[in-house]
mmCIF file of C-alpha atoms in Angstrom:
data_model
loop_
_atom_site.group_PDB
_atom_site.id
_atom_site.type_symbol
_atom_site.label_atom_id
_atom_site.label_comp_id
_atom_site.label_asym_id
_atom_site.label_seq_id
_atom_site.Cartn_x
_atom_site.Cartn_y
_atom_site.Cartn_z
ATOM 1 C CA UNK C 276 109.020 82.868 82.541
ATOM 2 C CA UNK C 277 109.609 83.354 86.258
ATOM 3 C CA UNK C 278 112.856 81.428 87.533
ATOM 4 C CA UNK C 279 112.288 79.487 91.155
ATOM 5 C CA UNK C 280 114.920 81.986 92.622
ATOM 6 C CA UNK C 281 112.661 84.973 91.846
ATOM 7 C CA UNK C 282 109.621 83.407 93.457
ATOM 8 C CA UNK C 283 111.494 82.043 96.432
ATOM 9 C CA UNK C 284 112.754 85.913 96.946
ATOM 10 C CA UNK C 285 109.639 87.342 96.562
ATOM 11 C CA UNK C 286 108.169 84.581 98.619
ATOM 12 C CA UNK C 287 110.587 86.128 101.231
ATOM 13 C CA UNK C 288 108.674 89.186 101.840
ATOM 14 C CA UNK C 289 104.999 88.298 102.909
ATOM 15 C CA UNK C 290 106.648 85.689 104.606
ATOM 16 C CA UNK C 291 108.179 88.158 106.787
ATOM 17 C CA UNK C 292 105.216 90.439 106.887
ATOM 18 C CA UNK C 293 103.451 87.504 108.640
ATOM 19 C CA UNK C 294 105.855 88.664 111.702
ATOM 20 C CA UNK C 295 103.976 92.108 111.963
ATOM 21 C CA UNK C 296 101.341 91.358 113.977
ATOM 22 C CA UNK C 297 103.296 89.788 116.818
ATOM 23 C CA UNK C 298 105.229 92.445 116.898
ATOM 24 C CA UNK C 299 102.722 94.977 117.060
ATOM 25 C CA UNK C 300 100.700 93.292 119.778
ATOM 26 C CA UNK C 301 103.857 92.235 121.665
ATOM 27 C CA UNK C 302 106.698 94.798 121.263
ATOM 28 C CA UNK C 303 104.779 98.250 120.227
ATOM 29 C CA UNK C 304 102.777 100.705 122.333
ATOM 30 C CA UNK C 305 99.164 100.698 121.567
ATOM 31 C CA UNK C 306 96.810 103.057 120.194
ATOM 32 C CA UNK C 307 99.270 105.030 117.734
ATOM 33 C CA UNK C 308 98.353 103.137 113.911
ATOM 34 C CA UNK C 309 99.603 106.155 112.190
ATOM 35 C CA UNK C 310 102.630 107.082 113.956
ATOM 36 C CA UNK C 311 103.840 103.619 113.938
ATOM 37 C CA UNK C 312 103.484 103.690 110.303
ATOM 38 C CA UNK C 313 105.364 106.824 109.898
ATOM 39 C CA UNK C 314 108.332 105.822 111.976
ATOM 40 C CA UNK C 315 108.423 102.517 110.115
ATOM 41 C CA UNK C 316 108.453 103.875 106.766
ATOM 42 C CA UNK C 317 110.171 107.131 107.239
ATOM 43 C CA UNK C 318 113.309 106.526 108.537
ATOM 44 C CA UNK C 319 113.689 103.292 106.679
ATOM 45 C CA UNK C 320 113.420 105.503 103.329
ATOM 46 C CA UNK C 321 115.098 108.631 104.231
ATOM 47 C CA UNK C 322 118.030 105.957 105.395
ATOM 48 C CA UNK C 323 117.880 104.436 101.669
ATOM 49 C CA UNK C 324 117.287 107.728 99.866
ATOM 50 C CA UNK C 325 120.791 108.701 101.345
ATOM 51 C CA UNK C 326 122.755 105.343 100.282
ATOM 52 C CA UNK C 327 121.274 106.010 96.480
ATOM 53 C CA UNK C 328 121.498 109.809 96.584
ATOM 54 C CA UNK C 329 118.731 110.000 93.526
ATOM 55 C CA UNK C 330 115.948 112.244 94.159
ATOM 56 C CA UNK C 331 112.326 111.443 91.306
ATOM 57 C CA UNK C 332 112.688 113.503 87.993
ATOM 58 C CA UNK C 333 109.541 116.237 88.419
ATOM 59 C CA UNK C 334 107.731 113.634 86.124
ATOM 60 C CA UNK C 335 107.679 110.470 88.505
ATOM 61 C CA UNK C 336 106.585 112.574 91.429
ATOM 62 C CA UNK C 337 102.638 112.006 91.153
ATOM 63 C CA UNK C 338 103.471 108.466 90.121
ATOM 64 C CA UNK C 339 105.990 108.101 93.173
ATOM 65 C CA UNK C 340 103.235 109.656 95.885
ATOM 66 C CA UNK C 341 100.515 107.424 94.212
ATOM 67 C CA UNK C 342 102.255 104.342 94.902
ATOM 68 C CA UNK C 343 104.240 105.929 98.124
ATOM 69 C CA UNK C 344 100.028 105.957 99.534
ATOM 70 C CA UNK C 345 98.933 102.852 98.004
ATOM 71 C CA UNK C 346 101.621 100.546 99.198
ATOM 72 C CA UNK C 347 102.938 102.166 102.128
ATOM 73 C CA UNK C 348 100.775 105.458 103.823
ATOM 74 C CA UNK C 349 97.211 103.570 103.631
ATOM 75 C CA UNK C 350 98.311 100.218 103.706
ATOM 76 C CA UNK C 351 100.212 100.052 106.382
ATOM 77 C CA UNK C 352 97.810 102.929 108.523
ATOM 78 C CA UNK C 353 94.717 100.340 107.996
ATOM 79 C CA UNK C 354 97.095 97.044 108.660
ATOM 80 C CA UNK C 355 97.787 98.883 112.285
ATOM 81 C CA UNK C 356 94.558 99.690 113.062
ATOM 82 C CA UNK C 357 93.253 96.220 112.034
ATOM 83 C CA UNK C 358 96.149 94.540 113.946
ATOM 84 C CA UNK C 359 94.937 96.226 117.015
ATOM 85 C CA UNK C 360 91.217 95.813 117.018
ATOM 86 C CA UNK C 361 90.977 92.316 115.327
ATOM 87 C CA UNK C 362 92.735 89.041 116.593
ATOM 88 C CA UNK C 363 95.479 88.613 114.543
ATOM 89 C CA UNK C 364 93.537 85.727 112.385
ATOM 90 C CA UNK C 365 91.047 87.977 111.654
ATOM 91 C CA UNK C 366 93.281 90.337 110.144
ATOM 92 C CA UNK C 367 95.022 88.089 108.097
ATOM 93 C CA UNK C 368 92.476 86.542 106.227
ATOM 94 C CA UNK C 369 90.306 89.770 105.594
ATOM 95 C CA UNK C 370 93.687 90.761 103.689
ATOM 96 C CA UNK C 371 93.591 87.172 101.699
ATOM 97 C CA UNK C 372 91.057 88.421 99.771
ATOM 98 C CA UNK C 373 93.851 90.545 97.976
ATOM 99 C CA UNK C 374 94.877 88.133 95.364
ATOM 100 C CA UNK C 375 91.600 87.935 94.159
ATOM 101 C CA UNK C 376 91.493 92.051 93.760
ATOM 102 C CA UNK C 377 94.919 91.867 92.093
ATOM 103 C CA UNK C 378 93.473 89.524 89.303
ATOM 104 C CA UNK C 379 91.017 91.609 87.973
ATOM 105 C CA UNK C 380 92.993 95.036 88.592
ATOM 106 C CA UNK C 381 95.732 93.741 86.685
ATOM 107 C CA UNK C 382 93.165 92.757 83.746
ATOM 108 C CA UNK C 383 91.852 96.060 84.059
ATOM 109 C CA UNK C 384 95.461 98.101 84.052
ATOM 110 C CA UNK C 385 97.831 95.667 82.381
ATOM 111 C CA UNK C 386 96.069 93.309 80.393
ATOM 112 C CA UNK C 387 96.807 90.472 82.130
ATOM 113 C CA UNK C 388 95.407 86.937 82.052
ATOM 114 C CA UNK C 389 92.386 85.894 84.080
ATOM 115 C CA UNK C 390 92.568 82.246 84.140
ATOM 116 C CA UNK C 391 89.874 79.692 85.757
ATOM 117 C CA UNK C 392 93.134 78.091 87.486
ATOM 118 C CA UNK C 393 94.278 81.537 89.141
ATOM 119 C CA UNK C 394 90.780 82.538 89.880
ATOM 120 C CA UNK C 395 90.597 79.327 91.502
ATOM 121 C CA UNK C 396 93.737 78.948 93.176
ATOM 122 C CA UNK C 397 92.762 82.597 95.082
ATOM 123 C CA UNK C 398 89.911 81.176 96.433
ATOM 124 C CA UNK C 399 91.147 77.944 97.880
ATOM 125 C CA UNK C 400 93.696 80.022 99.335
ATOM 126 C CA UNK C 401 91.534 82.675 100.707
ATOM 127 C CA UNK C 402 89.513 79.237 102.424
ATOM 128 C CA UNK C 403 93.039 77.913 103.403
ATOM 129 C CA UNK C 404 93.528 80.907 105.261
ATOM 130 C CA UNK C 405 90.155 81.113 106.922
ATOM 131 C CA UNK C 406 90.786 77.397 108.330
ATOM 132 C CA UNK C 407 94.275 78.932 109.252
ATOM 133 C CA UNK C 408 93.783 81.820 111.356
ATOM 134 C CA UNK C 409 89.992 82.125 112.127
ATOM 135 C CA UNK C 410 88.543 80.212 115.024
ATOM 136 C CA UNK C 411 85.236 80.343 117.203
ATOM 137 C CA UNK C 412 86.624 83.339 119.406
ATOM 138 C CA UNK C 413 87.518 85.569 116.410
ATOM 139 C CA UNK C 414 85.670 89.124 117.221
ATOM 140 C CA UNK C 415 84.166 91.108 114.078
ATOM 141 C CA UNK C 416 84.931 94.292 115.054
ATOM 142 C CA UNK C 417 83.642 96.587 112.088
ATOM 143 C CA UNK C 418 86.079 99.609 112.099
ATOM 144 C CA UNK C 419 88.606 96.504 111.875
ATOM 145 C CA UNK C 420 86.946 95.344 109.537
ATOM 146 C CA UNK C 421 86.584 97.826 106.826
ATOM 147 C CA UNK C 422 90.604 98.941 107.779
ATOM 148 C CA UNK C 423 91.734 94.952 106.856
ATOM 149 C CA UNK C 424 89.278 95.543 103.865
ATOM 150 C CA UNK C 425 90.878 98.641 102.833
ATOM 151 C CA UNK C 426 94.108 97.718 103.621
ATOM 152 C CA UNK C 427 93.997 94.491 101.183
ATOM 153 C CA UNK C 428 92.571 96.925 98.332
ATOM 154 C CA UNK C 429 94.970 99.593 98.573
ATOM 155 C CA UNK C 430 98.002 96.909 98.802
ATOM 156 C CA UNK C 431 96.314 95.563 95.593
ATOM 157 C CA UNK C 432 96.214 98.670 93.622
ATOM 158 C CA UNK C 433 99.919 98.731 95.075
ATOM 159 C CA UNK C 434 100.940 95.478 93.292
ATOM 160 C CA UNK C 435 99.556 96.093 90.294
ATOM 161 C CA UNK C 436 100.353 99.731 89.399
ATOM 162 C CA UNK C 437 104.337 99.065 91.123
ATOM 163 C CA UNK C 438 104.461 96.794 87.815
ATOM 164 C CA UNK C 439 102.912 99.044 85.710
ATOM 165 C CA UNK C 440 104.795 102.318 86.431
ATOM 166 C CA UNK C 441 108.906 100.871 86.379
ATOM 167 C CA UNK C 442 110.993 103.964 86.259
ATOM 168 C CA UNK C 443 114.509 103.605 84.636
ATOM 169 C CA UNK C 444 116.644 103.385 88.119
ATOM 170 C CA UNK C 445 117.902 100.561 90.293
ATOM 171 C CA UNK C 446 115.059 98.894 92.159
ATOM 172 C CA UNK C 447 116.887 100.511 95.409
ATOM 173 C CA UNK C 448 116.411 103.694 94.383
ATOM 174 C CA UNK C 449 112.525 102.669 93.391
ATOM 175 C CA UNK C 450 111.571 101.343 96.948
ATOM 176 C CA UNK C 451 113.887 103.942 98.785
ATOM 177 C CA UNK C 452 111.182 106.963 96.935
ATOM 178 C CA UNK C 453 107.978 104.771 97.483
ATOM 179 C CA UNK C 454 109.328 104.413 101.531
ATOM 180 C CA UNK C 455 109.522 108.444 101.855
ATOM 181 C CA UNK C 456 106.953 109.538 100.247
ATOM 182 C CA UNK C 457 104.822 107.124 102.048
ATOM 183 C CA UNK C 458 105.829 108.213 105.079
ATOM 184 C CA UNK C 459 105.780 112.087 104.305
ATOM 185 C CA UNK C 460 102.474 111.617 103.404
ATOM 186 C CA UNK C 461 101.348 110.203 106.531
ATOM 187 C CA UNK C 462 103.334 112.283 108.902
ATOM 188 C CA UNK C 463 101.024 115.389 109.222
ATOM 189 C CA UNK C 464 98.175 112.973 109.521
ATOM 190 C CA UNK C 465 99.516 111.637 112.042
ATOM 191 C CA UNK C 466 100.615 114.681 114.136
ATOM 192 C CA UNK C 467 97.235 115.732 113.488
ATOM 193 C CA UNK C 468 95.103 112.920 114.873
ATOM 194 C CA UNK C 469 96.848 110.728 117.377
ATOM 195 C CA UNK C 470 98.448 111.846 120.938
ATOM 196 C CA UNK C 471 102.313 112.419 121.266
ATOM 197 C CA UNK C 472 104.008 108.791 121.602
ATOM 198 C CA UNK C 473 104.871 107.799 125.246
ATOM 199 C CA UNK C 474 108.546 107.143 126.079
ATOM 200 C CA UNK C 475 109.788 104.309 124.259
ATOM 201 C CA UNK C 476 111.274 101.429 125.973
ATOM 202 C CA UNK C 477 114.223 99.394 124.525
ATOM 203 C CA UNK C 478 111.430 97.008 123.491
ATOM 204 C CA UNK C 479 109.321 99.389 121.544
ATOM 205 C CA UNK C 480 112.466 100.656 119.810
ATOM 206 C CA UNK C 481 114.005 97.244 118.983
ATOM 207 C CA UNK C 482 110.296 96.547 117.510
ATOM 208 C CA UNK C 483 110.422 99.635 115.333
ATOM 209 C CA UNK C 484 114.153 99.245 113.846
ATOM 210 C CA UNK C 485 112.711 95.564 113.046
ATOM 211 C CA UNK C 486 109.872 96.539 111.279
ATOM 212 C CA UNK C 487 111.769 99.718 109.652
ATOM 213 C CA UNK C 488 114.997 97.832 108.602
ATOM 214 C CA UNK C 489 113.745 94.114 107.968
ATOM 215 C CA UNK C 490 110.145 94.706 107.757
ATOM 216 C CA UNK C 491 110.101 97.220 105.510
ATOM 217 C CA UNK C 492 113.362 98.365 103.385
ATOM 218 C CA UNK C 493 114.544 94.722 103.100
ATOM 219 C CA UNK C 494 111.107 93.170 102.024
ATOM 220 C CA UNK C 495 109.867 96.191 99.748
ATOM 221 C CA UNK C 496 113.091 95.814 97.920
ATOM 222 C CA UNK C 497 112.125 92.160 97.552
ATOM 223 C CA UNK C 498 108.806 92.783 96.890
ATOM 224 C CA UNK C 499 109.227 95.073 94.354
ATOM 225 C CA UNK C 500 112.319 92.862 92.380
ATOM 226 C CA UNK C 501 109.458 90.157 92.375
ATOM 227 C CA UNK C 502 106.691 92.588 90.739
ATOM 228 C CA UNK C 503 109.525 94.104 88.118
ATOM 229 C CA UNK C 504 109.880 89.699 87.121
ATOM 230 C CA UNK C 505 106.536 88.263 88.035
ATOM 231 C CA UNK C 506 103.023 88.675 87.272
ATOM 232 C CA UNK C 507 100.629 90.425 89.614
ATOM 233 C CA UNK C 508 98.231 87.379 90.086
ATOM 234 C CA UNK C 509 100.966 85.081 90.904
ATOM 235 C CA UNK C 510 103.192 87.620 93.009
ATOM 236 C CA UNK C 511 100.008 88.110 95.101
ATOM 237 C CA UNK C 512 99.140 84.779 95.382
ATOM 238 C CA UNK C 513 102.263 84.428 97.911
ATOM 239 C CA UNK C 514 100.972 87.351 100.148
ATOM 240 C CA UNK C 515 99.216 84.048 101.647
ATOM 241 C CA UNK C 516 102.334 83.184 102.929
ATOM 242 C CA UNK C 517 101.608 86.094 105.411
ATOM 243 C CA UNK C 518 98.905 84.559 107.472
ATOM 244 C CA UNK C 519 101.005 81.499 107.895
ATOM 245 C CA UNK C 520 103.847 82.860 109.224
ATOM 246 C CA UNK C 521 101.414 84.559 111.723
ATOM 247 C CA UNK C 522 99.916 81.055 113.178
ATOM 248 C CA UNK C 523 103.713 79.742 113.042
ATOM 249 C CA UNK C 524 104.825 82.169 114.707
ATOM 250 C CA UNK C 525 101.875 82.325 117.171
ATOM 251 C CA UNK C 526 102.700 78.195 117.519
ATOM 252 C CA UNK C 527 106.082 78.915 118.019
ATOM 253 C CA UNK C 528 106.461 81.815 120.363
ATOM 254 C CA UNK C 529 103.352 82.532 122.013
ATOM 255 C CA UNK C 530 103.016 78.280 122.778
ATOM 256 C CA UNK C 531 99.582 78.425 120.961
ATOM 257 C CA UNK C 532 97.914 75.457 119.541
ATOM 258 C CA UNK C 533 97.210 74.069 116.315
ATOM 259 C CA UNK C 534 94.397 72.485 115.254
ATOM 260 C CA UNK C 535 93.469 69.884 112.675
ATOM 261 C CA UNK C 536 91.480 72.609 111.016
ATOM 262 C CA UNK C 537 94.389 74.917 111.039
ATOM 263 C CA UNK C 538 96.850 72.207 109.973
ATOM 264 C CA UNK C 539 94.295 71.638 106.883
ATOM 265 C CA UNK C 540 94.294 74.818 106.225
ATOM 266 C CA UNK C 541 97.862 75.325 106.081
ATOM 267 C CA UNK C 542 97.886 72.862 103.361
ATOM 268 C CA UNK C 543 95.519 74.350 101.482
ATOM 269 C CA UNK C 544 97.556 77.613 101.239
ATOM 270 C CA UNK C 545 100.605 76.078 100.085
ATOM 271 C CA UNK C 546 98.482 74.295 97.553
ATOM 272 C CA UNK C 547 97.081 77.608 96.255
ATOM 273 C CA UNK C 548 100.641 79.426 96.383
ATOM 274 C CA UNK C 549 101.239 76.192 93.890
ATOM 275 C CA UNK C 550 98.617 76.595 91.752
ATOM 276 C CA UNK C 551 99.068 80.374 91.703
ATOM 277 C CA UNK C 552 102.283 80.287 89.789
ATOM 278 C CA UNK C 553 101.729 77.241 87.860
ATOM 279 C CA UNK C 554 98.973 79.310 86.297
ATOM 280 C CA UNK C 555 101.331 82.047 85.999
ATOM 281 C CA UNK C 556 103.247 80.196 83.838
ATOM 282 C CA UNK C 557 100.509 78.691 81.786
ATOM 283 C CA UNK C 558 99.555 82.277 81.098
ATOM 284 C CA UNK C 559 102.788 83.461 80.062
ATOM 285 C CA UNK C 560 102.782 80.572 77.710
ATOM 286 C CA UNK C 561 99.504 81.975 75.815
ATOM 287 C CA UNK C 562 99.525 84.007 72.924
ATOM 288 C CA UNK C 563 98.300 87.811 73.694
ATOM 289 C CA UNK C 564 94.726 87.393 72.559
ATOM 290 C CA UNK C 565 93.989 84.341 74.253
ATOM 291 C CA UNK C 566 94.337 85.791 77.651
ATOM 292 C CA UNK C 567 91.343 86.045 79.275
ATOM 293 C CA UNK C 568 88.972 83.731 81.310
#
C-alpha cells in the first residue's frame, strides 16, 4: 500500500507541470513546439546521463525509445503546440481526460483494477477541471485540439508502460535514458520542420533551464519514483493537480480572477485526487481475481 510520502512526492510533479504554460506563453519565444521540447529534454538528460555514467544494455533500447517518445518526444511536442494555440484552460482540461485513458490501459497491459470509485473519481475530476480552467472565451481551435488530445494519450501510454517496463538500475539512471532518448528522437524533427530559433534573451534562457532542470529532470525523477510505488489509476489521478496550479498561478501572477465556478471546481479536483487513491487502496486490498469493475 502506497505511504502518504510517496503520493505527496509524486503529487509534486504535475503540480509543477501546472507552471508550463505560463512559462511558455510568458518567458519562451513563440512558434518553435518542437525545438522547445528538444532543448528541454535534451540537455536535461544528457546532463543526468553524465552524473550516472550508465548507458541501456542493447536489450532496453526499444523499450527506452518507446517510452523516451511516449512520455517525453510526443508528449511534450503536442503539450507546446496546444499551449500555444489554446488558452491555457483549454489545454489543461483536454489533458484531464488522461486518467480516464490510464484506467483502462493499465487493465489492458497490467491487469489492474477498474473500480466504479476510480472510474468515478476521473470523471468528477475531469468536470472539476472543466469548471476550473474553461470559461465563455475559451477558443476551440482544432489543430489544438487533437495535439491536447494526443498529448493526454501518449502521456497515458507513458504512465502505464513506465510501470510496466522497470529495468534493474536506480530510478536516476531510468529518467536520465527516457530524457535523451526523448529528445534525440525529436531533434531531427525538429531541425527539419521549424525555422532556426531567434536570439535568446536572458528571459527565454532562464525559461528553458526552468523547464529543463525543475520542469523536467526533477519532476520525471518524481514522477517516475511514484509509478515504480503507485498504481497507474491513482498516480494519474494527481496529473489534475496540473490544471490547478495553472489557474493559481494565473490568480497569482498574472492578477486574474476567480470565479465561483472556478472555486467549485477547484474543490471538485481535490475531491477526485481523494477519491482516486482511496480507491487505489481499496484495490490493492482485493484479492487478484476480484479486480475488475
Amino acid at each position: 500500500m502506497a505511504r502518504p510520502i510517496d503520493i505527496l512526492a509524486t503529487a509534486l510533479a504535475p503540480a509543477i507541470w501546472g507552471s508550463t504554460y505560463i512559462v511558455t506563453t510568458e518567458l519562451l519565444p513563440p512558434g518553435h513546439p518542437l525545438t522547445l521540447a528538444v532543448l528541454r529534454a535534451l540537455p536535461a538528460g544528457l546532463l543526468l546521463l553524465a552524473v550516472v555514467r550508465q548507458l541501456p544494455p542493447p536489450e532496453w533500447i526499444g523499450r527506452i525509445l518507446v517510452l523516451g517518445a511516449l512520455n517525453f518526444a510526443v508528449f511534450w511536442s503536442l503539450l507546446f503546440v496546444a499551449a500555444y494555440r489554446l488558452p491555457g484552460g483549454v489545454a489543461a482540461t483536454l489533458g484531464a481526460v488522461q486518467p480516464l485513458l490510464v484506467l483502462f490501459l493499465a487493465r489492458a497491459a497490467l491487469g489492474s483494477p477498474v473500480t466504479l470509485l476510480s472510474v468515478a473519481a476521473a470523471l468528477a475530476g475531469l468536470c472539476g477541471v472543466a469548471l476550473l480552467v474553461a470559461g465563455p472565451a475559451a477558443a476551440l481551435d482544432p489543430v489544438g485540439v487533437f495535439a491536447g488530445l494526443g498529448g493526454a494519450a501518449a502521456m497515458a501510454g507513458g504512465t502505464v508502460f513506465s510501470r510496466k517496463w522497470q529495468p534493474p538500475v536506480p530510478l536516476l539512471t531510468f529518467t536520465a535514458w527516457q530524457l535523451t532518448a526523448g529528445g534525440l528522437l525529436l531533434l531531427p524533427l525538429a531541425l527539419l520542420v521549424e525555422p532556426p530559433l531567434p536570439a535568446l534573451s536572458g528571459q527565454n534562457l532562464a525559461g528553458l533551464v526552468y523547464l529543463g532542470l525543475i520542469g523536467a529532470a526533477l519532476t520525471y525523477y518524481l514522477w517516475f519514483r511514484g509509478l515504480a510505488r503507485l498504481e497507474p489509476g491513482p498516480a494519474s489521478a494527481l496529473g489534475f493537480l496540473s490544471p490547478a496550479t495553472a489557474v493559481v498561478l494565473g490568480w497569482g501572477v498574472l492578477g486574474e480572477t476567480l470565479s465561483s465556478a472556478q472555486i467549485a471546481g477547484a474543490l471538485v479536483v481535490i475531491a477526485s485526487v481523494l477519491a482516486a487513491q482511496s480507491a487505489g487502496r481499496r484495490a490493492a486490498r482485493l484479492p487478484h481475481s476480484a479486480r475488475a469493475v
